[in-house]
Amino acid sequence: MHIFSTPAEMRAWSDARRATGRRIGFVPTMGALHTGHLALIADAADRTDDVVVSIFVNPLQFNEVGDFNGYPRPIDDDVAACEQAGVAAVFAPTAAAMYPTGFQTRVVPGPLGAVMEGPKRPGHFEGVLTVVVKLFGAVRPHVAVFGQKDYQQLRIITQMAADLEFGIDVVGHPIVRDPDGLAQSSRNVRLTDAERAAAVAVPRSLDAAIAAAGAGDAVADVIGAATSVIDAEDAALLEYVTVFDAITLIEFDDLADVPPMPGIARIATAVWFGDVRLIDNRDLFELSDA
């Protein structure tokens, strides 16, 4: 397995592989790899010949210095996990390599970044898109696999790749969950034992909302069903619950004209447990867990 630390090194390797007809798969990460990431790697491996994993904690996408500084960085463990998973190359650049002196450009998400997480995390999606463009330029993949847990991010990146004609197939991989339903996240390791036990309220709140939607309840009642589950947990502080169009990300005020079928509407939530912010989402009319 190769390890590269500069965009130029990474690009040279990828170009050489592409020249021999190899298809490159890409899984961008911020490290602290868990089984969810390994599922993305396996997905990319099924679709391509060589998988590249990036490990880079991107400073441009963090709104709080404490969150950035506290983000786990077990680089040795991550590299070992990649090697065991059969990854062909790891791209682990420094911030200076990605954003050298004089770097000024930012990639703006447009309307998809102005809703949901956007107003709550100013500049976050600009930071995400900027680093993804840089990573795409270095790795030059045919396929890039992202998790659906960050659904808005996935939707924005998919739109950007299409609008800017990158020629990259952006794939959304279903959320990988712990046995109790909690979506796997690198931030989960920062939860105390008590907070981790309480965090099961997040997937259960979505269960309640989906059940309410299936019963034909109004949007307010669907949101209320999720909210009541979170509010019943003392350790949880609800930031938001929203029901939205799966493509435009615009909130639904009414479900009367929304077909009760998968792929149309989703529900998302953000919940705080101490200083850890967890997000989750599901298809509102799913046939199976996504």
PDB file of C-alpha atoms in Angstrom:
ATOM      1  CA  MET A   1       0.000   0.000   0.000  1.00  0.00           C
ATOM      2  CA  HIS A   2       1.284   3.442  -0.955  1.00  0.00           C
ATOM      3  CA  ILE A   3       1.082   6.502   1.294  1.00  0.00           C
ATOM      4  CA  PHE A   4       1.218   9.956  -0.273  1.00  0.00           C
ATOM      5  CA  SER A   5       1.413  13.320   1.459  1.00  0.00           C
ATOM      6  CA  THR A   6       1.230  15.831  -1.387  1.00  0.00           C
ATOM      7  CA  PRO A   7      -1.340  16.350  -4.154  1.00  0.00           C
ATOM      8  CA  ALA A   8       1.402  16.082  -6.787  1.00  0.00           C
ATOM      9  CA  GLU A   9       2.531  12.649  -5.556  1.00  0.00           C
ATOM     10  CA  MET A  10      -1.040  11.419  -5.365  1.00  0.00           C
ATOM     11  CA  ARG A  11      -1.922  12.705  -8.823  1.00  0.00           C
ATOM     12  CA  ALA A  12       1.175  11.181 -10.426  1.00  0.00           C
ATOM     13  CA  TRP A  13       0.338   7.744  -9.019  1.00  0.00           C
ATOM     14  CA  SER A  14      -3.314   7.958 -10.077  1.00  0.00           C
ATOM     15  CA  ASP A  15      -2.444   9.158 -13.561  1.00  0.00           C
ATOM     16  CA  ALA A  16      -0.047   6.236 -13.964  1.00  0.00           C
ATOM     17  CA  ARG A  17      -2.725   3.769 -12.856  1.00  0.00           C
ATOM     18  CA  ARG A  18      -5.329   5.313 -15.148  1.00  0.00           C
ATOM     19  CA  ALA A  19      -2.892   5.118 -18.061  1.00  0.00           C
ATOM     20  CA  THR A  20      -2.864   1.326 -17.708  1.00  0.00           C
ATOM     21  CA  GLY A  21      -6.661   1.188 -17.794  1.00  0.00           C
ATOM     22  CA  ARG A  22      -7.181   0.840 -14.040  1.00  0.00           C
ATOM     23  CA  ARG A  23     -10.318   2.374 -12.564  1.00  0.00           C
ATOM     24  CA  ILE A  24      -9.756   4.422  -9.416  1.00  0.00           C
ATOM     25  CA  GLY A  25     -12.214   4.379  -6.525  1.00  0.00           C
ATOM     26  CA  PHE A  26     -12.058   7.039  -3.841  1.00  0.00           C
ATOM     27  CA  VAL A  27     -13.272   7.214  -0.238  1.00  0.00           C
ATOM     28  CA  PRO A  28     -12.613  10.628   1.332  1.00  0.00           C
ATOM     29  CA  THR A  29     -12.412  10.587   5.143  1.00  0.00           C
ATOM     30  CA  MET A  30     -11.198  12.672   8.057  1.00  0.00           C
ATOM     31  CA  GLY A  31      -9.748   9.568   9.665  1.00  0.00           C
ATOM     32  CA  ALA A  32     -10.810   7.882  12.901  1.00  0.00           C
ATOM     33  CA  LEU A  33     -11.981   5.040  10.684  1.00  0.00           C
ATOM     34  CA  HIS A  34     -14.755   2.716  11.852  1.00  0.00           C
ATOM     35  CA  THR A  35     -16.727  -0.105  10.254  1.00  0.00           C
ATOM     36  CA  GLY A  36     -18.864   2.427   8.418  1.00  0.00           C
ATOM     37  CA  HIS A  37     -15.795   3.667   6.574  1.00  0.00           C
ATOM     38  CA  LEU A  38     -14.758   0.084   5.868  1.00  0.00           C
ATOM     39  CA  ALA A  39     -18.151  -0.467   4.238  1.00  0.00           C
ATOM     40  CA  LEU A  40     -17.503   2.524   1.959  1.00  0.00           C
ATOM     41  CA  ILE A  41     -14.101   1.091   1.070  1.00  0.00           C
ATOM     42  CA  ALA A  42     -15.653  -2.283   0.237  1.00  0.00           C
ATOM     43  CA  ASP A  43     -18.282  -0.542  -1.904  1.00  0.00           C
ATOM     44  CA  ALA A  44     -15.584   1.340  -3.808  1.00  0.00           C
ATOM     45  CA  ALA A  45     -13.584  -1.875  -4.245  1.00  0.00           C
ATOM     46  CA  ASP A  46     -16.601  -3.597  -5.781  1.00  0.00           C
ATOM     47  CA  ARG A  47     -16.879  -0.830  -8.389  1.00  0.00           C
ATOM     48  CA  THR A  48     -13.230  -0.184  -9.277  1.00  0.00           C
ATOM     49  CA  ASP A  49      -9.749  -1.695  -9.505  1.00  0.00           C
ATOM     50  CA  ASP A  50      -7.764   0.442  -7.054  1.00  0.00           C
ATOM     51  CA  VAL A  51      -9.170   2.211  -3.988  1.00  0.00           C
ATOM     52  CA  VAL A  52      -7.669   5.402  -2.581  1.00  0.00           C
ATOM     53  CA  VAL A  53      -8.597   6.609   0.910  1.00  0.00           C
ATOM     54  CA  SER A  54      -7.842  10.166   1.950  1.00  0.00           C
ATOM     55  CA  ILE A  55      -7.222  10.983   5.609  1.00  0.00           C
ATOM     56  CA  PHE A  56      -7.401  14.725   6.169  1.00  0.00           C
ATOM     57  CA  VAL A  57      -9.072  16.693   8.953  1.00  0.00           C
ATOM     58  CA  ASN A  58     -10.122  19.674   6.877  1.00  0.00           C
ATOM     59  CA  PRO A  59      -9.872  22.926   8.844  1.00  0.00           C
ATOM     60  CA  LEU A  60     -12.084  24.815   6.388  1.00  0.00           C
ATOM     61  CA  GLN A  61     -15.234  22.892   7.314  1.00  0.00           C
ATOM     62  CA  PHE A  62     -15.155  23.319  11.088  1.00  0.00           C
ATOM     63  CA  ASN A  63     -17.175  26.096  12.713  1.00  0.00           C
ATOM     64  CA  GLU A  64     -15.724  25.638  16.181  1.00  0.00           C
ATOM     65  CA  VAL A  65     -12.037  25.474  17.077  1.00  0.00           C
ATOM     66  CA  GLY A  66     -12.828  23.065  19.910  1.00  0.00           C
ATOM     67  CA  ASP A  67     -14.514  20.642  17.522  1.00  0.00           C
ATOM     68  CA  PHE A  68     -11.538  20.782  15.149  1.00  0.00           C
ATOM     69  CA  ASN A  69      -8.958  20.360  17.896  1.00  0.00           C
ATOM     70  CA  GLY A  70     -10.944  17.564  19.539  1.00  0.00           C
ATOM     71  CA  TYR A  71     -11.494  15.559  16.359  1.00  0.00           C
ATOM     72  CA  PRO A  72      -9.763  12.165  16.808  1.00  0.00           C
ATOM     73  CA  ARG A  73      -6.631  11.587  14.722  1.00  0.00           C
ATOM     74  CA  PRO A  74      -5.444   7.966  15.197  1.00  0.00           C
ATOM     75  CA  ILE A  75      -3.413   8.007  11.985  1.00  0.00           C
ATOM     76  CA  ASP A  76      -1.420   4.820  12.654  1.00  0.00           C
ATOM     77  CA  ASP A  77      -4.584   2.840  13.356  1.00  0.00           C
ATOM     78  CA  ASP A  78      -6.231   4.317  10.266  1.00  0.00           C
ATOM     79  CA  VAL A  79      -3.343   3.372   7.993  1.00  0.00           C
ATOM     80  CA  ALA A  80      -3.346  -0.164   9.408  1.00  0.00           C
ATOM     81  CA  ALA A  81      -7.105  -0.452   8.829  1.00  0.00           C
ATOM     82  CA  CYS A  82      -6.703   0.694   5.236  1.00  0.00           C
ATOM     83  CA  GLU A  83      -3.943  -1.810   4.581  1.00  0.00           C
ATOM     84  CA  GLN A  84      -6.009  -4.627   6.046  1.00  0.00           C
ATOM     85  CA  ALA A  85      -8.966  -3.574   3.880  1.00  0.00           C
ATOM     86  CA  GLY A  86      -6.874  -3.879   0.729  1.00  0.00           C
ATOM     87  CA  VAL A  87      -6.626  -0.166  -0.024  1.00  0.00           C
ATOM     88  CA  ALA A  88      -4.146   0.590  -2.800  1.00  0.00           C
ATOM     89  CA  ALA A  89      -3.119   4.051  -1.607  1.00  0.00           C
ATOM     90  CA  VAL A  90      -3.675   6.420   1.294  1.00  0.00           C
ATOM     91  CA  PHE A  91      -3.571  10.154   0.683  1.00  0.00           C
ATOM     92  CA  ALA A  92      -2.736  11.884   3.974  1.00  0.00           C
ATOM     93  CA  PRO A  93      -1.740  15.469   3.221  1.00  0.00           C
ATOM     94  CA  THR A  94      -0.988  18.270   5.647  1.00  0.00           C
ATOM     95  CA  ALA A  95      -3.070  21.446   5.722  1.00  0.00           C
ATOM     96  CA  ALA A  96      -0.090  23.295   4.255  1.00  0.00           C
ATOM     97  CA  ALA A  97       0.013  20.887   1.318  1.00  0.00           C
ATOM     98  CA  MET A  98      -3.697  21.323   0.632  1.00  0.00           C
ATOM     99  CA  TYR A  99      -3.872  25.052   1.287  1.00  0.00           C
ATOM    100  CA  PRO A 100      -0.449  26.572   0.582  1.00  0.00           C
ATOM    101  CA  THR A 101       0.358  30.199   1.264  1.00  0.00           C
ATOM    102  CA  GLY A 102      -1.753  32.409  -0.979  1.00  0.00           C
ATOM    103  CA  PHE A 103      -4.627  29.931  -1.376  1.00  0.00           C
ATOM    104  CA  GLN A 104      -7.838  31.967  -1.737  1.00  0.00           C
ATOM    105  CA  THR A 105     -10.499  30.046  -3.651  1.00  0.00           C
ATOM    106  CA  ARG A 106     -13.718  28.792  -2.076  1.00  0.00           C
ATOM    107  CA  VAL A 107     -16.399  26.669  -3.752  1.00  0.00           C
ATOM    108  CA  VAL A 108     -19.914  27.876  -2.899  1.00  0.00           C
ATOM    109  CA  PRO A 109     -22.743  25.305  -2.730  1.00  0.00           C
ATOM    110  CA  GLY A 110     -25.652  27.490  -3.868  1.00  0.00           C
ATOM    111  CA  PRO A 111     -29.277  26.881  -2.786  1.00  0.00           C
ATOM    112  CA  LEU A 112     -28.657  23.336  -1.509  1.00  0.00           C
ATOM    113  CA  GLY A 113     -26.295  24.755   1.095  1.00  0.00           C
ATOM    114  CA  ALA A 114     -28.680  27.479   2.265  1.00  0.00           C
ATOM    115  CA  VAL A 115     -31.049  25.145   4.130  1.00  0.00           C
ATOM    116  CA  MET A 116     -30.893  22.666   6.999  1.00  0.00           C
ATOM    117  CA  GLU A 117     -27.274  22.484   8.202  1.00  0.00           C
ATOM    118  CA  GLY A 118     -26.193  25.504   6.149  1.00  0.00           C
ATOM    119  CA  PRO A 119     -27.484  28.367   8.337  1.00  0.00           C
ATOM    120  CA  LYS A 120     -26.460  26.517  11.493  1.00  0.00           C
ATOM    121  CA  ARG A 121     -22.881  25.975  10.317  1.00  0.00           C
ATOM    122  CA  PRO A 122     -21.869  29.061   8.288  1.00  0.00           C
ATOM    123  CA  GLY A 123     -19.087  28.318   5.836  1.00  0.00           C
ATOM    124  CA  HIS A 124     -19.177  24.587   6.504  1.00  0.00           C
ATOM    125  CA  PHE A 125     -20.291  23.472   3.062  1.00  0.00           C
ATOM    126  CA  GLU A 126     -17.937  25.919   1.357  1.00  0.00           C
ATOM    127  CA  GLY A 127     -15.143  24.202   3.258  1.00  0.00           C
ATOM    128  CA  VAL A 128     -16.443  20.754   2.323  1.00  0.00           C
ATOM    129  CA  LEU A 129     -16.777  21.517  -1.384  1.00  0.00           C
ATOM    130  CA  THR A 130     -13.420  23.271  -1.517  1.00  0.00           C
ATOM    131  CA  VAL A 131     -11.585  20.296  -0.046  1.00  0.00           C
ATOM    132  CA  VAL A 132     -13.530  17.814  -2.185  1.00  0.00           C
ATOM    133  CA  VAL A 133     -12.541  19.690  -5.345  1.00  0.00           C
ATOM    134  CA  LYS A 134      -8.918  19.631  -4.185  1.00  0.00           C
ATOM    135  CA  LEU A 135      -9.145  15.922  -3.382  1.00  0.00           C
ATOM    136  CA  PHE A 136     -10.798  15.108  -6.700  1.00  0.00           C
ATOM    137  CA  GLY A 137      -7.983  16.953  -8.462  1.00  0.00           C
ATOM    138  CA  ALA A 138      -5.314  15.005  -6.597  1.00  0.00           C
ATOM    139  CA  VAL A 139      -6.876  11.536  -6.651  1.00  0.00           C
ATOM    140  CA  ARG A 140      -8.578  11.781 -10.067  1.00  0.00           C
ATOM    141  CA  PRO A 141     -11.063   8.997  -9.314  1.00  0.00           C
ATOM    142  CA  HIS A 142     -13.618   7.392 -11.573  1.00  0.00           C
ATOM    143  CA  VAL A 143     -15.898   6.700  -8.582  1.00  0.00           C
ATOM    144  CA  ALA A 144     -16.179   8.456  -5.211  1.00  0.00           C
ATOM    145  CA  VAL A 145     -18.157   6.885  -2.363  1.00  0.00           C
ATOM    146  CA  PHE A 146     -19.724   8.955   0.415  1.00  0.00           C
ATOM    147  CA  GLY A 147     -21.929   7.897   3.316  1.00  0.00           C
ATOM    148  CA  GLN A 148     -25.596   8.846   3.447  1.00  0.00           C
ATOM    149  CA  LYS A 149     -25.334   9.870   7.107  1.00  0.00           C
ATOM    150  CA  ASP A 150     -24.263  13.314   5.904  1.00  0.00           C
ATOM    151  CA  TYR A 151     -27.156  13.382   3.454  1.00  0.00           C
ATOM    152  CA  GLN A 152     -27.103  17.095   2.680  1.00  0.00           C
ATOM    153  CA  GLN A 153     -23.365  16.933   2.075  1.00  0.00           C
ATOM    154  CA  LEU A 154     -23.842  13.971  -0.272  1.00  0.00           C
ATOM    155  CA  ARG A 155     -26.559  15.800  -2.185  1.00  0.00           C
ATOM    156  CA  ILE A 156     -24.441  18.959  -2.514  1.00  0.00           C
ATOM    157  CA  ILE A 157     -21.363  17.046  -3.686  1.00  0.00           C
ATOM    158  CA  THR A 158     -23.427  15.061  -6.194  1.00  0.00           C
ATOM    159  CA  GLN A 159     -24.853  18.303  -7.587  1.00  0.00           C
ATOM    160  CA  MET A 160     -21.427  19.945  -7.758  1.00  0.00           C
ATOM    161  CA  ALA A 161     -19.867  16.982  -9.561  1.00  0.00           C
ATOM    162  CA  ALA A 162     -22.676  17.083 -12.134  1.00  0.00           C
ATOM    163  CA  ASP A 163     -22.699  20.871 -12.545  1.00  0.00           C
ATOM    164  CA  LEU A 164     -18.924  21.136 -12.963  1.00  0.00           C
ATOM    165  CA  GLU A 165     -18.752  18.018 -15.168  1.00  0.00           C
ATOM    166  CA  PHE A 166     -16.060  16.220 -13.211  1.00  0.00           C
ATOM    167  CA  GLY A 167     -16.909  12.924 -14.896  1.00  0.00           C
ATOM    168  CA  ILE A 168     -16.914  11.217 -11.496  1.00  0.00           C
ATOM    169  CA  ASP A 169     -19.623   8.809 -10.394  1.00  0.00           C
ATOM    170  CA  VAL A 170     -20.624   9.978  -6.902  1.00  0.00           C
ATOM    171  CA  VAL A 171     -22.117   7.071  -4.938  1.00  0.00           C
ATOM    172  CA  GLY A 172     -24.108   7.349  -1.717  1.00  0.00           C
ATOM    173  CA  HIS A 173     -23.622   4.341   0.564  1.00  0.00           C
ATOM    174  CA  PRO A 174     -26.388   3.421   3.053  1.00  0.00           C
ATOM    175  CA  ILE A 175     -25.820   4.431   6.666  1.00  0.00           C
ATOM    176  CA  VAL A 176     -23.980   1.826   8.717  1.00  0.00           C
ATOM    177  CA  ARG A 177     -25.461   1.474  12.193  1.00  0.00           C
ATOM    178  CA  ASP A 178     -24.527  -0.118  15.484  1.00  0.00           C
ATOM    179  CA  PRO A 179     -26.786  -2.988  16.634  1.00  0.00           C
ATOM    180  CA  ASP A 180     -28.915  -0.553  18.662  1.00  0.00           C
ATOM    181  CA  GLY A 181     -29.470   1.638  15.607  1.00  0.00           C
ATOM    182  CA  LEU A 182     -27.063   4.509  16.285  1.00  0.00           C
ATOM    183  CA  ALA A 183     -25.450   5.730  13.081  1.00  0.00           C
ATOM    184  CA  GLN A 184     -21.725   5.086  13.135  1.00  0.00           C
ATOM    185  CA  SER A 185     -19.660   8.255  13.366  1.00  0.00           C
ATOM    186  CA  SER A 186     -16.096   9.130  14.276  1.00  0.00           C
ATOM    187  CA  ARG A 187     -17.556  11.491  16.873  1.00  0.00           C
ATOM    188  CA  ASN A 188     -19.203   8.612  18.756  1.00  0.00           C
ATOM    189  CA  VAL A 189     -15.923   7.843  20.521  1.00  0.00           C
ATOM    190  CA  ARG A 190     -16.186  11.203  22.287  1.00  0.00           C
ATOM    191  CA  LEU A 191     -19.449  10.231  23.996  1.00  0.00           C
ATOM    192  CA  THR A 192     -19.299   9.201  27.640  1.00  0.00           C
ATOM    193  CA  ASP A 193     -20.798   5.815  28.483  1.00  0.00           C
ATOM    194  CA  ALA A 194     -23.944   7.537  29.743  1.00  0.00           C
ATOM    195  CA  GLU A 195     -24.200   9.710  26.630  1.00  0.00           C
ATOM    196  CA  ARG A 196     -23.660   6.707  24.361  1.00  0.00           C
ATOM    197  CA  ALA A 197     -26.508   4.881  26.109  1.00  0.00           C
ATOM    198  CA  ALA A 198     -28.724   7.944  25.739  1.00  0.00           C
ATOM    199  CA  ALA A 199     -27.811   8.453  22.074  1.00  0.00           C
ATOM    200  CA  VAL A 200     -30.023   5.548  21.024  1.00  0.00           C
ATOM    201  CA  ALA A 201     -32.821   8.109  21.308  1.00  0.00           C
ATOM    202  CA  VAL A 202     -31.661   9.542  17.974  1.00  0.00           C
ATOM    203  CA  PRO A 203     -32.487   6.524  15.771  1.00  0.00           C
ATOM    204  CA  ARG A 204     -35.556   5.809  17.881  1.00  0.00           C
ATOM    205  CA  SER A 205     -36.825   9.319  17.232  1.00  0.00           C
ATOM    206  CA  LEU A 206     -36.619   8.658  13.501  1.00  0.00           C
ATOM    207  CA  ASP A 207     -38.405   5.334  13.996  1.00  0.00           C
ATOM    208  CA  ALA A 208     -41.250   7.210  15.687  1.00  0.00           C
ATOM    209  CA  ALA A 209     -41.421   9.799  12.914  1.00  0.00           C
ATOM    210  CA  ILE A 210     -41.461   7.173  10.168  1.00  0.00           C
ATOM    211  CA  ALA A 211     -44.251   5.322  11.947  1.00  0.00           C
ATOM    212  CA  ALA A 212     -46.245   8.551  12.187  1.00  0.00           C
ATOM    213  CA  ALA A 213     -45.719   9.294   8.500  1.00  0.00           C
ATOM    214  CA  GLY A 214     -46.778   5.773   7.608  1.00  0.00           C
ATOM    215  CA  ALA A 215     -49.978   6.322   9.552  1.00  0.00           C
ATOM    216  CA  GLY A 216     -50.727   9.393   7.452  1.00  0.00           C
ATOM    217  CA  ASP A 217     -49.981  12.002  10.105  1.00  0.00           C
ATOM    218  CA  ALA A 218     -49.347  15.644   9.232  1.00  0.00           C
ATOM    219  CA  VAL A 219     -45.799  17.037   9.084  1.00  0.00           C
ATOM    220  CA  ALA A 220     -46.159  18.739  12.462  1.00  0.00           C
ATOM    221  CA  ASP A 221     -47.180  15.454  14.049  1.00  0.00           C
ATOM    222  CA  VAL A 222     -44.367  13.552  12.332  1.00  0.00           C
ATOM    223  CA  ILE A 223     -41.855  16.056  13.681  1.00  0.00           C
ATOM    224  CA  GLY A 224     -43.598  15.994  17.042  1.00  0.00           C
ATOM    225  CA  ALA A 225     -43.250  12.218  17.237  1.00  0.00           C
ATOM    226  CA  ALA A 226     -39.483  12.510  16.796  1.00  0.00           C
ATOM    227  CA  THR A 227     -39.196  15.478  19.124  1.00  0.00           C
ATOM    228  CA  SER A 228     -41.021  13.738  21.954  1.00  0.00           C
ATOM    229  CA  VAL A 229     -38.531  10.849  21.915  1.00  0.00           C
ATOM    230  CA  ILE A 230     -35.555  13.209  22.129  1.00  0.00           C
ATOM    231  CA  ASP A 231     -37.161  15.432  24.759  1.00  0.00           C
ATOM    232  CA  ALA A 232     -37.790  12.396  26.960  1.00  0.00           C
ATOM    233  CA  GLU A 233     -34.033  11.792  27.188  1.00  0.00           C
ATOM    234  CA  ASP A 234     -32.454  14.089  29.787  1.00  0.00           C
ATOM    235  CA  ALA A 235     -28.966  13.822  28.296  1.00  0.00           C
ATOM    236  CA  ALA A 236     -30.143  14.938  24.847  1.00  0.00           C
ATOM    237  CA  LEU A 237     -30.524  18.502  23.583  1.00  0.00           C
ATOM    238  CA  LEU A 238     -32.472  18.691  20.325  1.00  0.00           C
ATOM    239  CA  GLU A 239     -31.196  21.159  17.741  1.00  0.00           C
ATOM    240  CA  TYR A 240     -33.660  20.403  14.961  1.00  0.00           C
ATOM    241  CA  VAL A 241     -35.884  17.882  13.237  1.00  0.00           C
ATOM    242  CA  THR A 242     -36.877  18.506   9.633  1.00  0.00           C
ATOM    243  CA  VAL A 243     -38.843  16.739   6.905  1.00  0.00           C
ATOM    244  CA  PHE A 244     -37.594  17.661   3.450  1.00  0.00           C
ATOM    245  CA  ASP A 245     -37.546  16.907  -0.266  1.00  0.00           C
ATOM    246  CA  ALA A 246     -34.839  14.329  -0.998  1.00  0.00           C
ATOM    247  CA  ILE A 247     -33.664  16.207  -4.110  1.00  0.00           C
ATOM    248  CA  THR A 248     -34.207  19.932  -3.471  1.00  0.00           C
ATOM    249  CA  LEU A 249     -33.741  19.676   0.330  1.00  0.00           C
ATOM    250  CA  ILE A 250     -36.629  22.125   0.756  1.00  0.00           C
ATOM    251  CA  GLU A 251     -38.691  21.522   3.889  1.00  0.00           C
ATOM    252  CA  PHE A 252     -42.166  20.075   3.529  1.00  0.00           C
ATOM    253  CA  ASP A 253     -44.956  21.962   5.285  1.00  0.00           C
ATOM    254  CA  ASP A 254     -47.534  19.427   4.170  1.00  0.00           C
ATOM    255  CA  LEU A 255     -47.343  15.765   3.167  1.00  0.00           C
ATOM    256  CA  ALA A 256     -50.772  15.621   1.558  1.00  0.00           C
ATOM    257  CA  ASP A 257     -49.365  15.772  -1.976  1.00  0.00           C
ATOM    258  CA  VAL A 258     -46.195  13.780  -1.257  1.00  0.00           C
ATOM    259  CA  PRO A 259     -46.350  10.214  -2.627  1.00  0.00           C
ATOM    260  CA  PRO A 260     -45.739   7.744   0.230  1.00  0.00           C
ATOM    261  CA  MET A 261     -42.896   5.988  -1.555  1.00  0.00           C
ATOM    262  CA  PRO A 262     -39.112   5.756  -1.067  1.00  0.00           C
ATOM    263  CA  GLY A 263     -36.820   8.405  -2.506  1.00  0.00           C
ATOM    264  CA  ILE A 264     -39.218  11.335  -2.180  1.00  0.00           C
ATOM    265  CA  ALA A 265     -38.995  12.650   1.381  1.00  0.00           C
ATOM    266  CA  ARG A 266     -36.474  12.314   4.180  1.00  0.00           C
ATOM    267  CA  ILE A 267     -36.355  13.208   7.845  1.00  0.00           C
ATOM    268  CA  ALA A 268     -33.188  14.487   9.499  1.00  0.00           C
ATOM    269  CA  THR A 269     -32.202  15.508  12.991  1.00  0.00           C
ATOM    270  CA  ALA A 270     -29.290  16.996  14.906  1.00  0.00           C
ATOM    271  CA  VAL A 271     -28.967  16.305  18.629  1.00  0.00           C
ATOM    272  CA  TRP A 272     -26.360  17.334  21.199  1.00  0.00           C
ATOM    273  CA  PHE A 273     -25.030  15.037  23.904  1.00  0.00           C
ATOM    274  CA  GLY A 274     -22.719  17.155  26.006  1.00  0.00           C
ATOM    275  CA  ASP A 275     -20.286  18.719  23.540  1.00  0.00           C
ATOM    276  CA  VAL A 276     -20.876  16.075  20.857  1.00  0.00           C
ATOM    277  CA  ARG A 277     -23.274  16.843  18.022  1.00  0.00           C
ATOM    278  CA  LEU A 278     -24.838  13.818  16.311  1.00  0.00           C
ATOM    279  CA  ILE A 279     -26.784  13.884  13.071  1.00  0.00           C
ATOM    280  CA  ASP A 280     -28.939  11.229  11.449  1.00  0.00           C
ATOM    281  CA  ASN A 281     -31.507  10.865   8.680  1.00  0.00           C
ATOM    282  CA  ARG A 282     -33.781   8.309   7.096  1.00  0.00           C
ATOM    283  CA  ASP A 283     -36.094   7.962   4.142  1.00  0.00           C
ATOM    284  CA  LEU A 284     -39.511   8.945   5.472  1.00  0.00           C
ATOM    285  CA  PHE A 285     -41.287   6.241   3.490  1.00  0.00           C
ATOM    286  CA  GLU A 286     -38.500   3.688   3.305  1.00  0.00           C
ATOM    287  CA  LEU A 287     -39.044   0.061   2.407  1.00  0.00           C
ATOM    288  CA  SER A 288     -35.943  -0.901   4.385  1.00  0.00           C
ATOM    289  CA  ASP A 289     -33.482   0.867   6.680  1.00  0.00           C
ATOM    290  CA  ALA A 290     -31.261   3.351   4.869  1.00  0.00           C
TER     291      ALA A 290
END
